[in-house]
XYZ file of C-alpha atoms in Angstrom:
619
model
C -3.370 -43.697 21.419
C 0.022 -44.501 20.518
C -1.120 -45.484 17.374
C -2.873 -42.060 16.855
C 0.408 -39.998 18.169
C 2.440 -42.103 15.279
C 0.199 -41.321 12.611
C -0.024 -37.670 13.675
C 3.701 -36.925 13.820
C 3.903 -38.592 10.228
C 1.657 -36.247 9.459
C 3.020 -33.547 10.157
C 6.213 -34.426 8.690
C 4.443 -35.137 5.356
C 2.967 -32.235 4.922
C 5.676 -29.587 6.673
C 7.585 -31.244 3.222
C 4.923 -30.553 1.098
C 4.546 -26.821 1.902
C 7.913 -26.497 1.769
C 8.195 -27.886 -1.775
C 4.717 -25.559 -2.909
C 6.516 -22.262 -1.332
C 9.825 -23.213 -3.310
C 7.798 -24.357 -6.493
C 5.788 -20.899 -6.105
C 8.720 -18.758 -5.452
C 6.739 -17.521 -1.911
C 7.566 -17.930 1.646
C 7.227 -20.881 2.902
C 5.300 -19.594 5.998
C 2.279 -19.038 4.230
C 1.973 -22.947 2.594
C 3.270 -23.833 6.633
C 0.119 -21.178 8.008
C -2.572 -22.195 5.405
C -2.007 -25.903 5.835
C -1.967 -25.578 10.016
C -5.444 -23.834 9.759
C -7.095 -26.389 7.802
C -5.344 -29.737 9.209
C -6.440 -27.694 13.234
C -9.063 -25.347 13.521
C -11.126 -25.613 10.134
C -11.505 -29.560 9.478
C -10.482 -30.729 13.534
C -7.927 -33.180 11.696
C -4.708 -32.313 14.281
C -5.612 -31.300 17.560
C -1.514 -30.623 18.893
C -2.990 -30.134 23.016
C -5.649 -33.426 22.758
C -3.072 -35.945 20.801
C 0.364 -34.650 22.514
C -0.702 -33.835 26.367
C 2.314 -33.075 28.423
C 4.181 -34.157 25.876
C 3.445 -31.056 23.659
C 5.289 -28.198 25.800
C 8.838 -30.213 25.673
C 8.169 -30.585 21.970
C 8.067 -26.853 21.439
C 10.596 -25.739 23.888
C 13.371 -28.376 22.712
C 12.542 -27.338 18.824
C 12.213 -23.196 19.652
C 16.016 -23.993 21.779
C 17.378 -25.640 18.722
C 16.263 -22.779 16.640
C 17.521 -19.685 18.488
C 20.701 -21.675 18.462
C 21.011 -22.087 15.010
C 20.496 -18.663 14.718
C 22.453 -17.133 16.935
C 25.079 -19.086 15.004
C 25.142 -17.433 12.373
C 25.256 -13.493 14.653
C 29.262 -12.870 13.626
C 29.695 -9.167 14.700
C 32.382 -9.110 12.179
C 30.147 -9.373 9.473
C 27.770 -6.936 10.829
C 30.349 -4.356 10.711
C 31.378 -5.486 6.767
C 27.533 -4.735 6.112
C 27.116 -1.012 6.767
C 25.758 1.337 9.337
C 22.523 0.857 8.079
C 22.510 -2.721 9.114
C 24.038 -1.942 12.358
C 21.360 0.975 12.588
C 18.898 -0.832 11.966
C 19.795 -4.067 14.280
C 20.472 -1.712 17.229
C 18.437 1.464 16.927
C 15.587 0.357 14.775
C 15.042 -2.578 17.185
C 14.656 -0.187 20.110
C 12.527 2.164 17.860
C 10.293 -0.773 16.899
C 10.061 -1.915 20.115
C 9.253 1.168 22.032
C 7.002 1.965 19.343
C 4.574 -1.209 19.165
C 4.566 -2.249 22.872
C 3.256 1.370 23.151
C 1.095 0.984 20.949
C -0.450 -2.374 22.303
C -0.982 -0.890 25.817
C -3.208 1.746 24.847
C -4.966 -0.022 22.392
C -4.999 -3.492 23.212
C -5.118 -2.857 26.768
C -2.431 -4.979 27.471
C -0.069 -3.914 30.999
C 2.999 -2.763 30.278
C 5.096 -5.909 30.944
C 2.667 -7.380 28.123
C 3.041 -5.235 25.707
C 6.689 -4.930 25.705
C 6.408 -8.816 25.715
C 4.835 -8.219 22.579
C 6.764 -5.739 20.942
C 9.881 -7.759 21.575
C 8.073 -10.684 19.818
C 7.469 -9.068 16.639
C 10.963 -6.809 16.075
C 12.017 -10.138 14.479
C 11.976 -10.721 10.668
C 14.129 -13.865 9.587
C 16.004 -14.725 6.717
C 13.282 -17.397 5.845
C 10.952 -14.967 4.925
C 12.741 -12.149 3.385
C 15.264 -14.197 1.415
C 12.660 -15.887 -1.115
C 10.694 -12.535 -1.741
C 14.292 -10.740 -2.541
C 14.544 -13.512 -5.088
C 11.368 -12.473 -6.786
C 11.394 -8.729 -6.297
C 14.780 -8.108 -7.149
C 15.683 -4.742 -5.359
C 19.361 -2.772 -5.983
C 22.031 -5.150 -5.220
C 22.368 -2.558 -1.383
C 18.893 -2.840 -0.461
C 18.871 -6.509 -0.904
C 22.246 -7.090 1.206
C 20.804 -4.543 4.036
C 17.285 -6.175 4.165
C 19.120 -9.707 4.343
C 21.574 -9.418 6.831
C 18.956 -7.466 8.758
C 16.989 -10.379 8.521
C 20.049 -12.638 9.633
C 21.210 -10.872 12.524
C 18.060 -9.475 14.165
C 16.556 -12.815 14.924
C 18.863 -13.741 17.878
C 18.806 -10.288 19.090
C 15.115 -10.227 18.843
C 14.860 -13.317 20.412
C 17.073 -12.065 23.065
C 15.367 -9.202 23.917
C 12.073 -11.270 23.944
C 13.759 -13.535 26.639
C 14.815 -11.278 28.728
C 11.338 -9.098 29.024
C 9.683 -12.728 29.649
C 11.839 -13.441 32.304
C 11.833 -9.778 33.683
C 7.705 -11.102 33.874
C 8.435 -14.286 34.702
C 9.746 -13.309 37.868
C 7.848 -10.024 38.564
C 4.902 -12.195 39.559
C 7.058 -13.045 42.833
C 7.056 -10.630 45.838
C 8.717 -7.080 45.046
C 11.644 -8.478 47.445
C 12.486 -11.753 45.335
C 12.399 -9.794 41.911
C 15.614 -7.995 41.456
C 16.864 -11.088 43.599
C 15.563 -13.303 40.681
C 15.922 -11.126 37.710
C 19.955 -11.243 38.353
C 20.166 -14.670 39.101
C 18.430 -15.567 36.161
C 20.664 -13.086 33.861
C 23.609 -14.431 35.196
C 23.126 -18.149 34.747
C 21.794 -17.565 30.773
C 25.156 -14.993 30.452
C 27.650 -16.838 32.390
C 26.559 -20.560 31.529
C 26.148 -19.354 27.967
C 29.860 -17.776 27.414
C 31.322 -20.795 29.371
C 29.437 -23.710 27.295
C 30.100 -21.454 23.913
C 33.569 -21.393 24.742
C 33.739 -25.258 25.424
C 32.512 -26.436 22.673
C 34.765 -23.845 20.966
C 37.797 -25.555 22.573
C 36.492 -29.144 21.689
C 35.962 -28.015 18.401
C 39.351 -26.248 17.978
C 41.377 -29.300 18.630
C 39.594 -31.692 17.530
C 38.655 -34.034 20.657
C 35.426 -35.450 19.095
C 36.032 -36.977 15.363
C 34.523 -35.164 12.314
C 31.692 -37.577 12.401
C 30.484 -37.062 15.831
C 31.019 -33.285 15.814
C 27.482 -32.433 14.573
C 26.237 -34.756 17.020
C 27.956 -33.612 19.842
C 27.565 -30.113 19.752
C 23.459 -30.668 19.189
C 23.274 -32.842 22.481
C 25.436 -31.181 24.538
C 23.480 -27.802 23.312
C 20.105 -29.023 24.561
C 21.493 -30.464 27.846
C 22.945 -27.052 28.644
C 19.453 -26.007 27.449
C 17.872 -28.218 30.091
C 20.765 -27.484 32.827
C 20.413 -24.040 32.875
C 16.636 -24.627 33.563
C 17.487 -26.660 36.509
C 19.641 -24.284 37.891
C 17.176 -21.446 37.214
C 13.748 -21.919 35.680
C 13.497 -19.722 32.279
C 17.150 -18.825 31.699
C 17.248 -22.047 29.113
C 16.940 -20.282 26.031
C 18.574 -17.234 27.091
C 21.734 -19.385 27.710
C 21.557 -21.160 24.367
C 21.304 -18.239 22.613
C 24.180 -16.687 24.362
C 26.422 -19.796 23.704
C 25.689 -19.483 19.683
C 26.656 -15.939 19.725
C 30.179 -17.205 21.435
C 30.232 -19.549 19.164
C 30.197 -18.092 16.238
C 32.371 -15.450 17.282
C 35.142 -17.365 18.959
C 38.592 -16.970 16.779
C 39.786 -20.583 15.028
C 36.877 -22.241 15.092
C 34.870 -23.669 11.596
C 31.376 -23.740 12.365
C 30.043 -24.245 8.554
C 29.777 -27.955 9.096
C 27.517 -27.346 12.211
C 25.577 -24.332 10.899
C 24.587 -26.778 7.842
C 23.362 -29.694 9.693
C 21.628 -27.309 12.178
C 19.919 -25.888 9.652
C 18.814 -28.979 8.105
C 17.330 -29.755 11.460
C 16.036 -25.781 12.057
C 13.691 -26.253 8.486
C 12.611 -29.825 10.142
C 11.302 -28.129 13.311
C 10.439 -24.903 12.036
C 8.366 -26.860 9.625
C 6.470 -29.063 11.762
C 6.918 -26.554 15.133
C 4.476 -23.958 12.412
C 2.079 -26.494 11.391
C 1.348 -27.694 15.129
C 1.464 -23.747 16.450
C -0.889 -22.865 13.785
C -3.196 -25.887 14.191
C -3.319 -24.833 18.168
C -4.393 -21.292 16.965
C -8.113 -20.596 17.718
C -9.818 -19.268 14.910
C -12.978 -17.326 16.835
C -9.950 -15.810 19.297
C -8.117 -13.915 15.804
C -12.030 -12.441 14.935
C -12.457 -11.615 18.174
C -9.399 -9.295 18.532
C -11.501 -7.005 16.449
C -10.671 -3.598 14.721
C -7.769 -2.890 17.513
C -5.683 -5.573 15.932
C -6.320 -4.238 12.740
C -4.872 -0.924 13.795
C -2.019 -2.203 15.676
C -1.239 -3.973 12.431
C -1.166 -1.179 10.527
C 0.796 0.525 13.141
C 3.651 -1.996 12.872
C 3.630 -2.024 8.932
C 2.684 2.188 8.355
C 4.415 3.922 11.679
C 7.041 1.448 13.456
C 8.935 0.193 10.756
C 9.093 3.859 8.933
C 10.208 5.543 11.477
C 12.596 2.972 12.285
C 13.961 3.433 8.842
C 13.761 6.984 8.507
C 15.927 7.116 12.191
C 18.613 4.715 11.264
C 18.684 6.011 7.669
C 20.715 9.356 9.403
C 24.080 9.514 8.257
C 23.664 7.054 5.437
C 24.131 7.195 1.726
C 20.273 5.983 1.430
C 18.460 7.711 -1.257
C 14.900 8.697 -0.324
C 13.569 5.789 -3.038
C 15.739 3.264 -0.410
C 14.600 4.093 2.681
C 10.508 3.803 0.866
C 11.675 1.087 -0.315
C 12.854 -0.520 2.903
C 10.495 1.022 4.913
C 7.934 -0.945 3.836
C 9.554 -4.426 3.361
C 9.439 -5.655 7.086
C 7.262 -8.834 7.070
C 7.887 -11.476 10.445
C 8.532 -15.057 10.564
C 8.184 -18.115 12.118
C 10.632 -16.996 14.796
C 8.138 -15.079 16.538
C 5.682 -17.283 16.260
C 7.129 -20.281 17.792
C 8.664 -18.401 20.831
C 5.164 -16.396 21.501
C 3.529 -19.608 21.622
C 6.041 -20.955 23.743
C 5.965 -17.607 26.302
C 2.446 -18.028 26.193
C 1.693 -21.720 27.445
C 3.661 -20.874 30.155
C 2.526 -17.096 30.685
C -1.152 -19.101 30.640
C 0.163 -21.823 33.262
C 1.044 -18.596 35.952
C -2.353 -17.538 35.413
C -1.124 -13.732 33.752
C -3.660 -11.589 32.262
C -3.793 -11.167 28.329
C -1.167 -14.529 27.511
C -4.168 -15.975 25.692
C -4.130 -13.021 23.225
C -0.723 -13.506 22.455
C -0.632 -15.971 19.836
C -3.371 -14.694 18.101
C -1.797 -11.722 17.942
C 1.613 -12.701 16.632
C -0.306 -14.546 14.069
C -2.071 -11.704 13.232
C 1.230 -9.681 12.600
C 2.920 -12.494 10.563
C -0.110 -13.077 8.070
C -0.575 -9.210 7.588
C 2.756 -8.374 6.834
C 3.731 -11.372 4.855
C 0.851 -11.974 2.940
C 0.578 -7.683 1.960
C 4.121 -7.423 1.518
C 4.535 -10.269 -0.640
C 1.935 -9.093 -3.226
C 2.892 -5.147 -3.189
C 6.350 -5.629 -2.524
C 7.843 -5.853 -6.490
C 5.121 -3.221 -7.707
C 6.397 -1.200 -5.057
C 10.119 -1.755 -6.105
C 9.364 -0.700 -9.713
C 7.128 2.650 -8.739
C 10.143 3.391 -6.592
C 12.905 2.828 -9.290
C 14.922 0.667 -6.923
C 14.817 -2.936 -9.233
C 18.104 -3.905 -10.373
C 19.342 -4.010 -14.195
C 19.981 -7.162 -15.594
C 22.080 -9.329 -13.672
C 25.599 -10.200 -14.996
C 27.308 -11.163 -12.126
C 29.073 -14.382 -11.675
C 28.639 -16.971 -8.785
C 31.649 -19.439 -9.434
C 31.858 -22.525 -7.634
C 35.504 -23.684 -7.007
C 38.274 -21.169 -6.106
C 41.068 -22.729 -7.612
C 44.189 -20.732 -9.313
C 42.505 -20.367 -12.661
C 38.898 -19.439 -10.699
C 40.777 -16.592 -8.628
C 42.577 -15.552 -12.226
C 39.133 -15.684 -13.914
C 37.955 -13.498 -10.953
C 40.500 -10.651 -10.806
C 40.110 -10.238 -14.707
C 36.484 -10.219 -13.950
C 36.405 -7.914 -11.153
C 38.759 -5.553 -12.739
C 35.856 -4.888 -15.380
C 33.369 -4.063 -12.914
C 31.654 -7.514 -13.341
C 30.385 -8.938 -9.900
C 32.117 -12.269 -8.750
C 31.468 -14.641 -5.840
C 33.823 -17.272 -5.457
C 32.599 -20.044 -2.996
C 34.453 -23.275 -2.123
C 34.805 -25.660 0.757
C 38.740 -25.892 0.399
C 40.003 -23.155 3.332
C 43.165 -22.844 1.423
C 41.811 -21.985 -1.700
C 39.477 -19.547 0.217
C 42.017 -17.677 2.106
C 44.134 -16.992 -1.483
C 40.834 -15.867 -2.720
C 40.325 -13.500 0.241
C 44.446 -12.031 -0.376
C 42.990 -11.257 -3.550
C 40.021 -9.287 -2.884
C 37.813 -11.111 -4.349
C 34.202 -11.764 -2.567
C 33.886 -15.358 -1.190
C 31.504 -18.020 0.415
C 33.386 -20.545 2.871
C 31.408 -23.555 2.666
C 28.484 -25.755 0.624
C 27.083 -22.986 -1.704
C 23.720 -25.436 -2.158
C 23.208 -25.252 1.513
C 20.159 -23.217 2.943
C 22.943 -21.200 4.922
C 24.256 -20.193 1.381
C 20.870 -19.526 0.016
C 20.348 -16.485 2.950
C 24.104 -15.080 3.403
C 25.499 -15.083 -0.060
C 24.425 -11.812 -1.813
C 23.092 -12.905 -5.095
C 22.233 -9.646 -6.261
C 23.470 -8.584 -9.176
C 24.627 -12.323 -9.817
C 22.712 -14.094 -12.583
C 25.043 -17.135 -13.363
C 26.396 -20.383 -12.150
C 29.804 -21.340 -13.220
C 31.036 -24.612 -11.285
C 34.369 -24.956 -11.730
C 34.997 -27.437 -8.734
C 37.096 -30.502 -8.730
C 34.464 -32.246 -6.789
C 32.813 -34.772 -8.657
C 30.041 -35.854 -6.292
C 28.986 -32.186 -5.025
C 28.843 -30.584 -8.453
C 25.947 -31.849 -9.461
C 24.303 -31.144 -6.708
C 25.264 -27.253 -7.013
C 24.135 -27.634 -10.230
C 20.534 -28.588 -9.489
C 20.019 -26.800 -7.096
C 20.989 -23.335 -8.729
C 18.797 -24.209 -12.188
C 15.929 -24.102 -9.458
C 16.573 -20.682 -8.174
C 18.745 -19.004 -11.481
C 17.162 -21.396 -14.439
C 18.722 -24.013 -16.424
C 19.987 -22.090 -19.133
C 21.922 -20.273 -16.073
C 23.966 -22.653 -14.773
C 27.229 -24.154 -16.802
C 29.629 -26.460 -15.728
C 32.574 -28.453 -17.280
C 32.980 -31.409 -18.326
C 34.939 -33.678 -15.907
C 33.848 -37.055 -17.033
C 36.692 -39.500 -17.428
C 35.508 -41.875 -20.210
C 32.345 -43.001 -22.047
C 31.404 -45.183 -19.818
C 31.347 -42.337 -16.552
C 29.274 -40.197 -19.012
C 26.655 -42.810 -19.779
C 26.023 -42.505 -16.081
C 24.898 -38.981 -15.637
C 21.948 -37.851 -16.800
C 20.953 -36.226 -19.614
C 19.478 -32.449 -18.200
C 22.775 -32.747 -16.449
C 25.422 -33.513 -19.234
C 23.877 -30.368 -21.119
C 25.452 -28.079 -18.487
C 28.659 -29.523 -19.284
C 29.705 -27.618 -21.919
C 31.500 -24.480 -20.206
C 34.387 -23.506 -22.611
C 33.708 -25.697 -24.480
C 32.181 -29.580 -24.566
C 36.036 -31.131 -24.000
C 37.345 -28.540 -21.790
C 37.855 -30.140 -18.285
C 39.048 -29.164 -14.814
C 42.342 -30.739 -15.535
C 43.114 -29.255 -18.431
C 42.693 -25.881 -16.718
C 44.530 -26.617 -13.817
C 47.728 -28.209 -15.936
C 47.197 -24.965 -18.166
C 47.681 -22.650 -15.072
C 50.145 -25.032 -13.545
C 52.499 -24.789 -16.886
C 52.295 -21.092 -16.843
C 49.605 -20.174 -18.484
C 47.524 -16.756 -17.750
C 44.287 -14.896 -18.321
C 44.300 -12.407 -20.701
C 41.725 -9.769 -21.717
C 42.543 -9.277 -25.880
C 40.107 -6.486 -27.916
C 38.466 -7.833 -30.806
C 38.415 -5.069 -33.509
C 37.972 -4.664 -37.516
C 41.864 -4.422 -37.267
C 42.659 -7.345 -35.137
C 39.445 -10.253 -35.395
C 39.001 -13.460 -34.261
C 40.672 -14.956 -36.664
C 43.928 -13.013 -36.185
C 43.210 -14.106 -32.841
C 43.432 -17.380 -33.955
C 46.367 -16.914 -36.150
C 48.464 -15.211 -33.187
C 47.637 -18.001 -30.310
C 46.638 -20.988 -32.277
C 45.279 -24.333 -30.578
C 46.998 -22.374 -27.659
C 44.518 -20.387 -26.651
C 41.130 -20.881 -24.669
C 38.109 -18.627 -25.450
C 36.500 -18.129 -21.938
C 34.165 -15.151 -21.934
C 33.776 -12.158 -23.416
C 32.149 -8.489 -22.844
C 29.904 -6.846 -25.170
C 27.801 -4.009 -24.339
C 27.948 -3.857 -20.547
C 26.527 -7.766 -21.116
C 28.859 -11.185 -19.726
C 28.587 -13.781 -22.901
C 29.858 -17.256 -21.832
C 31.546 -19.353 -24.392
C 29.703 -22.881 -24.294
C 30.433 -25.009 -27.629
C 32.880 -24.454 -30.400
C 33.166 -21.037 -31.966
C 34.676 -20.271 -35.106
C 33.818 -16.084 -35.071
C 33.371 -13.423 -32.828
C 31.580 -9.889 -33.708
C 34.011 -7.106 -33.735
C 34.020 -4.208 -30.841
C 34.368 -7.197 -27.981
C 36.947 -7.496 -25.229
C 37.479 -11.144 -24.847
C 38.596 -13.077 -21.992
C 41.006 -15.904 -22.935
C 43.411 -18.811 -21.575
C 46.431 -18.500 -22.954
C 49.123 -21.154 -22.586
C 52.878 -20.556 -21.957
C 53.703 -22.243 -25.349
C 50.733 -19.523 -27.254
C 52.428 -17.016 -25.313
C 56.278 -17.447 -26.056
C 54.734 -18.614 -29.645
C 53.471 -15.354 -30.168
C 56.432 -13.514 -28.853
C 58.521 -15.425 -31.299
C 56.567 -14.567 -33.966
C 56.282 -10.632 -33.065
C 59.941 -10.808 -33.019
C 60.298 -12.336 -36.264
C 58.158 -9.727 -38.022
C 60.175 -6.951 -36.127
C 63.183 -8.819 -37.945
C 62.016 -8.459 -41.496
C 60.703 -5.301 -40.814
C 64.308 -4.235 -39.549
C 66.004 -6.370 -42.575
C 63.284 -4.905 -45.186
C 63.597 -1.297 -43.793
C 68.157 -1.863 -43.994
C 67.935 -3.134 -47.682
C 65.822 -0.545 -48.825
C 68.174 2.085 -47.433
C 71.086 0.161 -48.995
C 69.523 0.118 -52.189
C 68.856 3.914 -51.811
């Protein structure tokens, strides 16, 4: 038996890799891989059998892995960026939940037949859409750089509120099934333990954090352990307040003033795709097959409910007061689709709903499921179409997602930005962040290869990797793992390599990205450049001033960088000996080209002025 449990759990891991590979290698969600692979490996071929092979063992498994996910995301709920976002993210986390809500648990009573306390259950299940899901169909549809930043941090944000919501209607039923004098008793008790023991273990760990009690290597650690043994306190002190409390104590967390979080929210993350991943695959091999056909033509209609009436009006409602077009809030309104979120806490709810003996728990799950593979699988094959019948695609992206914010990065930016050409800085250097951010110019504090990157930075409108980072063993790293989402011919980089013999180390695929600016053009030599006084400077190209009196005025001084043509961002990547005419290029200039040039200028205002007195003495 322990052989079997071994084998099973390798399994799983195997293949939660696999479909997580085939969704990235298809460009799809990988909850449908994760859904289609469950089904065969449970119900179809009887291969994993999650209740027979895991026992007791199999609630604990869930309930420690859904904990660590609400966690994680609940990390990542900063009201401050809510408010950067919009009112129609705000709308749509506050109002549109409560519109959804109201609007499916309604319509699961009356045609499900569900009790009330069931069917809000249910509605608070599926308000939830997840960044997991929404973020790699963004990538292929390619909406307006607005619509993609509201349907993302909806996405971001609404999960822990979701899930919050979803906990406290569970416990409401939890402890409804008591007698009518225990309930509001209960109900309180409950709310204050997840509330209180929430904000105080947030704002511990904040403190630890904040001065640094536990070294950097333990701090990942630390925080996980002590997260689920508040997890399992709080159900000690009060059964079902667990992952209320956790989810409370990210939210503090990630709110709480002077305290970095990136390093957690990365390694959390790393863990969240290992349990989502395998959590999916055993939730979906538990799911009975006969009990989805038996739910019959009324789930059919309560899907189409949630994807044709709840999430439209939800739009339409929070859309008041905006500066949505009607094309936006189509677009939007159909663009909803759940995630694995709801799943694993609905099957969670509903082993223990099942254990109480409450009417309709076993129709739960099937009916989450339900939800997820309607509105995933339809919105993933009509979403783009939809996009270009509404007119909401963007143009060609030209913006710029620059790795490294150093002084000649932020320089690079400003000149950028000041010509209307989008520009994301991102670095892991707080320093070189917070200059960025006196600037103006858009940033991302942290690993910008890290999944937490890959659903909060707004890549819309960006088409471009230019990694301009001193840090030798994360750039290539970047590198790959933008040519998988942008393409290789997307992603430049310089060339840093100290020596033949350092170069003969990197690969090949890799050294032909190291041509930005040029094939010798290194971070040093920028960063002495900026360091001796040297500055960006925009110069146009005309028939009365080309390239070559470019050339002439700088000399070996000057550093082609980029130039504008068109509307269109061309990137200088080998040597260049002419530019077309009609081009406004972007340049390093170094003090000595600079004072070189202003000598000269002088000079020819001297002959002019010597030329112009000995033709009037002459006269």
């Amino acid at each position: 038996m322990v052989e079997q449990i071994t084998a099973m759990l390798g399994l799983v891991g195997v293949l939660s890799i696999l479909c997580q590979w085939l969704g990235w290698k298809l460009h799809l969600p990988a909850i449908l891989p994760l859904l289609l692979c469950g089904l065969l490996v449970g119900p179809v071929f009887g291969v994993l059998d999650p209740d027979a092979i895991f026992g007791d063992l199999l609630f604990p498994i869930i309930s420690l892995g859904v904990a660590v996910i609400l966690f994680e995301g609940a990390l990542t709920l900063n009201f401050s960026e809510i408010r950067e976002h919009g009112r129609m993210v705000t709308h749509l986390v506050t109002i549109g939940t409560l519109v959804t809500w109201a609007v499916i648990g309604s319509a699961t009573h009356y045609i499900m037949g569900f009790n009330w306390e069931m069917a809000m259950l249910f509605g608070a299940l599926v308000v939830v859409t997840g960044p997991t899901v929404i973020v790699p169909m963004l990538r292929s549809i390619k909406p307006k750089s607005q619509l993609a930043s509201i349907l993302r941090w909806e996405g971001i944000v609404i999960d822990p509120i979701g899930a919050l919501l979803a906990v406290l209607v569970f416990e409401y039923i939890a402890v409804a099934s008591e007698p009518t004098s225990h309930v509001l008793h209960s109900l309180v008790y409950m709310l204050g333990i997840g509330l209180g023991l929430g904000a105080a273990s947030g704002y511990a760990i904040g403190l630890i954090i904040r001065r640094g009690l536990v070294p950097h290597y333990l701090k990942n650690t630390a925080v996980l352990t002590i997260m689920l043994g508040v997890f399992v306190g709080s159900n000690l002190l009060q059964e079902e307040s667990g992952l209320l409390t956790v989810t409370v104590m990210g939210i503090w967390l990630a709110n709480m003033r002077g305290v970095d979080i990136a390093d957690i929210i990365e390694f959390k993350e790393t863990l969240t795709v290992l349990f989502i991943s395998g959590l999916f695959i055993l939730l979906a091999a538990r799911l009975d097959s006969q009990a989805l056909l038996n739910l019959g033509w009324q789930g059919i209609a309560l899907l189409l409910i949630v994807m044709f009436v709840a999430r439209p009006l939800s739009v339409w409602i929070c859309g008041i007061g905006t500066s949505l077009l009607r094309a936006d809030k189509w677009f939007l309104s159909w663009l909803a689709p759940r995630g694995i979120v709801a799943a694993a806490v609905s099957s969670l709810f509903a082993i223990k709903l099942e254990s109480q003996g409450v009417q309709g728990a076993d129709q739960i799950v099937p009916l989450v499921f339900l939800i997820i593979i309607g509105t995933v699988v339809a919105q993933s094959l009509t979403a783009g179409m939809w996009a270009r019948f509404l007119g909401v695609k963007a143009g060609s992206a030209q913006g710029l997602l620059i790795f490294g914010a150093s002084k000649f990065a932020r320089a690079l930016a400003k000149v950028l930005l000041s010509k209307n050409v989008p520009v994301i800085l991102a670095d892991n250097n707080w320093d070189n962040i917070r200059l960025s951010r006196m600037d103006n110019i858009p940033v991302y504090f942290g690993n910008p290869a890290s999944e937490h990157a890959d659903n909060v930075i707004d890549m819309s409108g960006v088409g471009r990797l230019l990694v301009l980072s001193p840090y030798r063993q994360l750039n290539p790293l970047v590198t790959f793992h933008y040519q998988d989402l942008l393409g290789k011919n997307k992603v430049f980089g310089l060339n840093n390599s100290e020596g033949g013999s350092a170069r003969h180390q990197l690969s090949e695929s890799y050294q032909q990205r190291l041509c930005l600016f040029g094939e010798s053009v290194s971070y040093a030599r920028l960063a002495s450049t900026m360091a001796k006084g040297g500055v960006i400077k925009i110069t146009n190209i005309t028939e009365n001033f080309t390239f070559s009196d470019f050339k002439e005025r700088y000399g070996d001084g000057a550093l082609p960088l980029i130039y504008l043509q068109d509307g269109k961002v061309k990137l200088i990547t080998g040597v260049i000996n002419q530019l077309p005419v009609g081009i406004e290029l972007i340049s390093l200039l170094s003090n000595e080209a600079i004072s070189g040039a202003q000598i000269a200028d002088e000079q020819k205002v001297d002959v002019k002025r010597a030329t112009k007195a000995s033709v009037q003495s002459a006269s």
